[in-house]
GROMACS .gro file of C-alpha atoms in nm:
model
  236
    1MET     CA    1  -1.000  -0.037   0.646
    2GLY     CA    2  -0.710   0.077   0.427
    3LYS     CA    3  -0.354   0.191   0.493
    4LYS     CA    4  -0.405   0.261   0.864
    5GLU     CA    5  -0.556  -0.081   0.927
    6ARG     CA    6  -0.300  -0.255   0.708
    7LEU     CA    7  -0.003  -0.108   0.895
    8ASN     CA    8  -0.157  -0.106   1.242
    9ARG     CA    9   0.044  -0.402   1.371
   10THR     CA   10   0.366  -0.264   1.226
   11GLU     CA   11   0.303   0.065   1.405
   12MET     CA   12   0.254  -0.125   1.733
   13LEU     CA   13   0.616  -0.239   1.709
   14ILE     CA   14   0.798   0.063   1.573
   15GLY     CA   15   0.572   0.361   1.647
   16ALA     CA   16   0.414   0.627   1.427
   17GLU     CA   17   0.734   0.824   1.369
   18ALA     CA   18   0.926   0.524   1.236
   19LEU     CA   19   0.631   0.425   1.020
   20GLU     CA   20   0.634   0.773   0.870
   21ILE     CA   21   1.006   0.737   0.798
   22LEU     CA   22   0.940   0.416   0.608
   23GLY     CA   23   0.661   0.583   0.413
   24GLY     CA   24   0.904   0.856   0.308
   25SER     CA   25   1.186   0.618   0.212
   26HIS     CA   26   1.300   0.517  -0.135
   27VAL     CA   27   1.480   0.185  -0.184
   28ALA     CA   28   1.631   0.049  -0.506
   29ILE     CA   29   1.638  -0.328  -0.556
   30PHE     CA   30   1.858  -0.469  -0.830
   31GLY     CA   31   1.756  -0.825  -0.914
   32LEU     CA   32   1.407  -0.964  -0.859
   33GLY     CA   33   1.477  -1.334  -0.829
   34GLY     CA   34   1.441  -1.558  -0.527
   35VAL     CA   35   1.627  -1.318  -0.299
   36GLY     CA   36   1.539  -0.981  -0.451
   37GLY     CA   37   1.170  -1.059  -0.493
   38SER     CA   38   1.138  -1.133  -0.123
   39VAL     CA   39   1.326  -0.814  -0.035
   40VAL     CA   40   1.063  -0.625  -0.233
   41GLU     CA   41   0.786  -0.816  -0.055
   42ALA     CA   42   0.919  -0.727   0.291
   43LEU     CA   43   0.961  -0.360   0.205
   44ALA     CA   44   0.615  -0.331   0.048
   45ARG     CA   45   0.443  -0.496   0.344
   46ALA     CA   46   0.628  -0.263   0.582
   47GLY     CA   47   0.495   0.043   0.399
   48VAL     CA   48   0.811   0.170   0.230
   49GLY     CA   49   0.689   0.458   0.017
   50ALA     CA   50   0.894   0.427  -0.302
   51LEU     CA   51   1.066   0.135  -0.473
   52THR     CA   52   1.284   0.127  -0.781
   53LEU     CA   53   1.295  -0.223  -0.933
   54VAL     CA   54   1.563  -0.331  -1.181
   55ASP     CA   55   1.578  -0.665  -1.364
   56MET     CA   56   1.618  -0.781  -1.723
   57ASP     CA   57   1.449  -1.121  -1.705
   58ARG     CA   58   1.100  -1.255  -1.758
   59VAL     CA   59   0.925  -1.495  -1.525
   60ASP     CA   60   0.995  -1.855  -1.623
   61GLU     CA   61   0.842  -2.181  -1.504
   62SER     CA   62   1.176  -2.276  -1.350
   63ASN     CA   63   1.143  -1.974  -1.115
   64ILE     CA   64   0.828  -2.103  -0.946
   65ASN     CA   65   1.006  -2.319  -0.689
   66ARG     CA   66   1.160  -2.018  -0.510
   67GLN     CA   67   1.055  -1.678  -0.645
   68VAL     CA   68   0.762  -1.502  -0.480
   69ILE     CA   69   0.664  -1.321  -0.800
   70ALA     CA   70   0.661  -1.643  -1.004
   71THR     CA   71   0.331  -1.825  -1.054
   72TYR     CA   72   0.168  -1.989  -1.354
   73ASP     CA   73  -0.028  -1.664  -1.393
   74THR     CA   74   0.290  -1.455  -1.430
   75ILE     CA   75   0.496  -1.680  -1.660
   76GLY     CA   76   0.624  -1.474  -1.952
   77GLU     CA   77   0.580  -1.139  -1.778
   78ASP     CA   78   0.874  -0.907  -1.723
   79LYS     CA   79   0.987  -0.958  -1.366
   80THR     CA   80   0.979  -0.583  -1.311
   81GLU     CA   81   0.612  -0.568  -1.408
   82ALA     CA   82   0.518  -0.880  -1.213
   83ALA     CA   83   0.688  -0.735  -0.905
   84LYS     CA   84   0.525  -0.395  -0.955
   85LYS     CA   85   0.178  -0.550  -0.976
   86ARG     CA   86   0.244  -0.748  -0.661
   87VAL     CA   87   0.368  -0.441  -0.473
   88LEU     CA   88   0.065  -0.236  -0.573
   89SER     CA   89  -0.170  -0.517  -0.470
   90ILE     CA   90  -0.012  -0.498  -0.124
   91CYS     CA   91   0.063  -0.127  -0.092
   92PRO     CA   92  -0.142   0.069  -0.350
   93GLU     CA   93   0.010   0.405  -0.256
   94CYS     CA   94   0.370   0.290  -0.312
   95LYS     CA   95   0.552   0.475  -0.590
   96VAL     CA   96   0.708   0.204  -0.806
   97SER     CA   97   0.959   0.272  -1.084
   98THR     CA   98   1.075  -0.014  -1.306
   99PHE     CA   99   1.375  -0.058  -1.533
  100LYS     CA  100   1.409  -0.363  -1.754
  101GLN     CA  101   1.782  -0.384  -1.815
  102PHE     CA  102   2.104  -0.569  -1.747
  103VAL     CA  103   2.321  -0.414  -1.479
  104LEU     CA  104   2.674  -0.354  -1.604
  105PRO     CA  105   2.940  -0.093  -1.522
  106GLY     CA  106   2.857   0.246  -1.669
  107GLN     CA  107   2.498   0.154  -1.759
  108PHE     CA  108   2.305   0.336  -1.490
  109GLU     CA  109   2.229   0.657  -1.681
  110ASN     CA  110   1.861   0.587  -1.744
  111ILE     CA  111   1.808   0.479  -1.383
  112GLY     CA  112   1.912   0.824  -1.265
  113ALA     CA  113   2.109   0.949  -0.968
  114PHE     CA  114   2.166   0.701  -0.688
  115SER     CA  115   2.161   0.994  -0.447
  116ARG     CA  116   1.780   0.989  -0.455
  117PHE     CA  117   1.776   0.646  -0.289
  118ASP     CA  118   1.780   0.597   0.085
  119TYR     CA  119   1.909   0.242   0.049
  120VAL     CA  120   2.032   0.018  -0.232
  121VAL     CA  121   1.997  -0.361  -0.243
  122ASP     CA  122   2.214  -0.568  -0.476
  123ALA     CA  123   2.050  -0.905  -0.540
  124ILE     CA  124   2.191  -0.988  -0.883
  125ASP     CA  125   2.424  -1.273  -0.982
  126ASN     CA  126   2.666  -1.101  -1.219
  127ILE     CA  127   2.990  -1.009  -1.040
  128ALA     CA  128   3.072  -0.708  -1.259
  129GLY     CA  129   2.720  -0.579  -1.207
  130LYS     CA  130   2.736  -0.632  -0.831
  131ILE     CA  131   3.060  -0.436  -0.809
  132ALA     CA  132   2.912  -0.159  -1.025
  133ILE     CA  133   2.604  -0.129  -0.802
  134ILE     CA  134   2.813  -0.114  -0.486
  135ALA     CA  135   3.053   0.142  -0.636
  136ALA     CA  136   2.767   0.362  -0.761
  137ALA     CA  137   2.596   0.355  -0.422
  138LYS     CA  138   2.920   0.435  -0.241
  139ASP     CA  139   2.997   0.721  -0.481
  140ALA     CA  140   2.652   0.865  -0.405
  141GLY     CA  141   2.694   0.823  -0.029
  142VAL     CA  142   2.401   0.580  -0.012
  143PRO     CA  143   2.413   0.268   0.208
  144VAL     CA  144   2.410  -0.063   0.021
  145ILE     CA  145   2.372  -0.429   0.109
  146SER     CA  146   2.484  -0.705  -0.125
  147ALA     CA  147   2.346  -1.060  -0.140
  148MET     CA  148   2.601  -1.335  -0.177
  149GLY     CA  149   2.521  -1.688  -0.296
  150ALA     CA  150   2.188  -1.844  -0.195
  151GLY     CA  151   2.200  -2.135  -0.439
  152ASN     CA  152   2.311  -2.490  -0.354
  153LYS     CA  153   2.208  -2.434   0.008
  154MET     CA  154   1.960  -2.615   0.234
  155ASN     CA  155   2.009  -2.456   0.577
  156PRO     CA  156   1.887  -2.095   0.610
  157GLU     CA  157   2.005  -2.088   0.971
  158LYS     CA  158   2.355  -2.044   0.830
  159PHE     CA  159   2.270  -1.705   0.678
  160MET     CA  160   2.411  -1.397   0.846
  161ILE     CA  161   2.466  -1.030   0.771
  162ASP     CA  162   2.804  -0.872   0.833
  163ASP     CA  163   3.060  -0.648   0.668
  164ILE     CA  164   3.173  -0.819   0.351
  165SER     CA  165   3.532  -0.815   0.478
  166ASN     CA  166   3.426  -1.063   0.747
  167THR     CA  167   3.255  -1.312   0.517
  168LYS     CA  168   3.376  -1.672   0.491
  169VAL     CA  169   3.296  -2.005   0.325
  170CYS     CA  170   3.081  -1.852   0.045
  171PRO     CA  171   3.270  -1.875  -0.290
  172LEU     CA  172   3.098  -1.566  -0.431
  173ALA     CA  173   3.184  -1.364  -0.121
  174LYS     CA  174   3.551  -1.459  -0.162
  175ILE     CA  175   3.558  -1.313  -0.513
  176MET     CA  176   3.364  -1.004  -0.408
  177ARG     CA  177   3.591  -0.938  -0.109
  178LYS     CA  178   3.895  -0.935  -0.332
  179LYS     CA  179   3.745  -0.705  -0.594
  180ILE     CA  180   3.603  -0.461  -0.339
  181ARG     CA  181   3.936  -0.448  -0.157
  182GLU     CA  182   4.116  -0.374  -0.485
  183LEU     CA  183   3.882  -0.079  -0.543
  184GLY     CA  184   3.941   0.055  -0.192
  185ILE     CA  185   3.572   0.030  -0.104
  186GLU     CA  186   3.491  -0.019   0.263
  187ASN     CA  187   3.188  -0.070   0.487
  188VAL     CA  188   2.971  -0.286   0.263
  189ALA     CA  189   2.704  -0.497   0.432
  190ALA     CA  190   2.658  -0.845   0.290
  191LEU     CA  191   2.424  -1.135   0.347
  192TYR     CA  192   2.608  -1.464   0.313
  193SER     CA  193   2.595  -1.825   0.427
  194THR     CA  194   2.851  -2.027   0.622
  195GLU     CA  195   2.700  -2.346   0.480
  196GLU     CA  196   2.932  -2.533   0.246
  197PRO     CA  197   2.768  -2.530  -0.099
  198ILE     CA  198   2.614  -2.862  -0.199
  199LYS     CA  199   2.784  -3.008  -0.506
  200THR     CA  200   2.518  -3.094  -0.763
  201GLY     CA  201   2.736  -3.156  -1.068
  202SER     CA  202   2.553  -2.880  -1.259
  203LYS     CA  203   2.667  -2.531  -1.355
  204THR     CA  204   2.316  -2.410  -1.272
  205PRO     CA  205   2.279  -2.370  -0.894
  206GLY     CA  206   2.020  -2.588  -0.727
  207SER     CA  207   1.761  -2.411  -0.513
  208MET     CA  208   1.512  -2.492  -0.240
  209SER     CA  209   1.175  -2.319  -0.194
  210TYR     CA  210   1.252  -2.158   0.141
  211VAL     CA  211   1.621  -2.065   0.117
  212PRO     CA  212   1.635  -1.764  -0.120
  213PRO     CA  213   1.312  -1.613   0.024
  214ILE     CA  214   1.451  -1.631   0.378
  215ALA     CA  215   1.768  -1.459   0.258
  216GLY     CA  216   1.554  -1.189   0.096
  217LEU     CA  217   1.340  -1.139   0.406
  218MET     CA  218   1.654  -1.107   0.617
  219ILE     CA  219   1.785  -0.837   0.385
  220GLY     CA  220   1.447  -0.664   0.385
  221GLY     CA  221   1.439  -0.668   0.764
  222TYR     CA  222   1.793  -0.532   0.782
  223VAL     CA  223   1.712  -0.246   0.546
  224ILE     CA  224   1.393  -0.161   0.736
  225ARG     CA  225   1.577  -0.149   1.068
  226GLU     CA  226   1.851   0.064   0.917
  227LEU     CA  227   1.601   0.306   0.766
  228ILE     CA  228   1.433   0.365   1.101
  229LYS     CA  229   1.759   0.345   1.296
  230CYS     CA  230   1.632   0.060   1.507
  231ASN     CA  231   1.817   0.147   1.826
  232ASP     CA  232   1.565   0.323   2.046
  233LYS     CA  233   1.358   0.172   2.327
  234LYS     CA  234   1.053   0.128   2.106
  235THR     CA  235   1.232  -0.095   1.856
  236LYS     CA  236   1.490  -0.286   2.059
   0.00000   0.00000   0.00000
């Protein structure tokens, strides 16, 4: 038993070389909510060797309906620590770094150089922070994928991943497209939904148990395939 047994079925699909690539990869995930937490879950279960987790919040009872790290046992814990404990319970050899902080432009100093990451995932809600993450990743030459809105949705079959310039319907994606275009940034992958947002009458987005996690697992799968360059016969 152990690592070899745990990853045996993954190796059947992608081969030993790709599994080794995942084990040597370092991914940063900004935002550990319904989407980001499930990104972390997918990467940990695939054997990604190093994860940097960034989030300011603590687990709240209102998170339980959709966030994989949220249970009655983790209420009140920093999301970074709850996520780290979960990762290490799945993949004990994973190197996990945590940063409890808001993500705003010019506030990445303590996180360190983005160039050490093999992939960056933006799963936060704040627009200025999302732009800052994307810009920092692009400046470092590191690929990045950004999650658009997953709230007020019921149909996960409407999720897709494409260049952000091709997104439609999603109100957040519309704002992000404009700001990214103004900065001259190109080639940014985004997960978004073509489902019209459900109008709830509340400023707080409604959420369903399965929708944000499916978005996160899709992003996790995309990152994994990109890391191993999923284009050879073994992984088609």
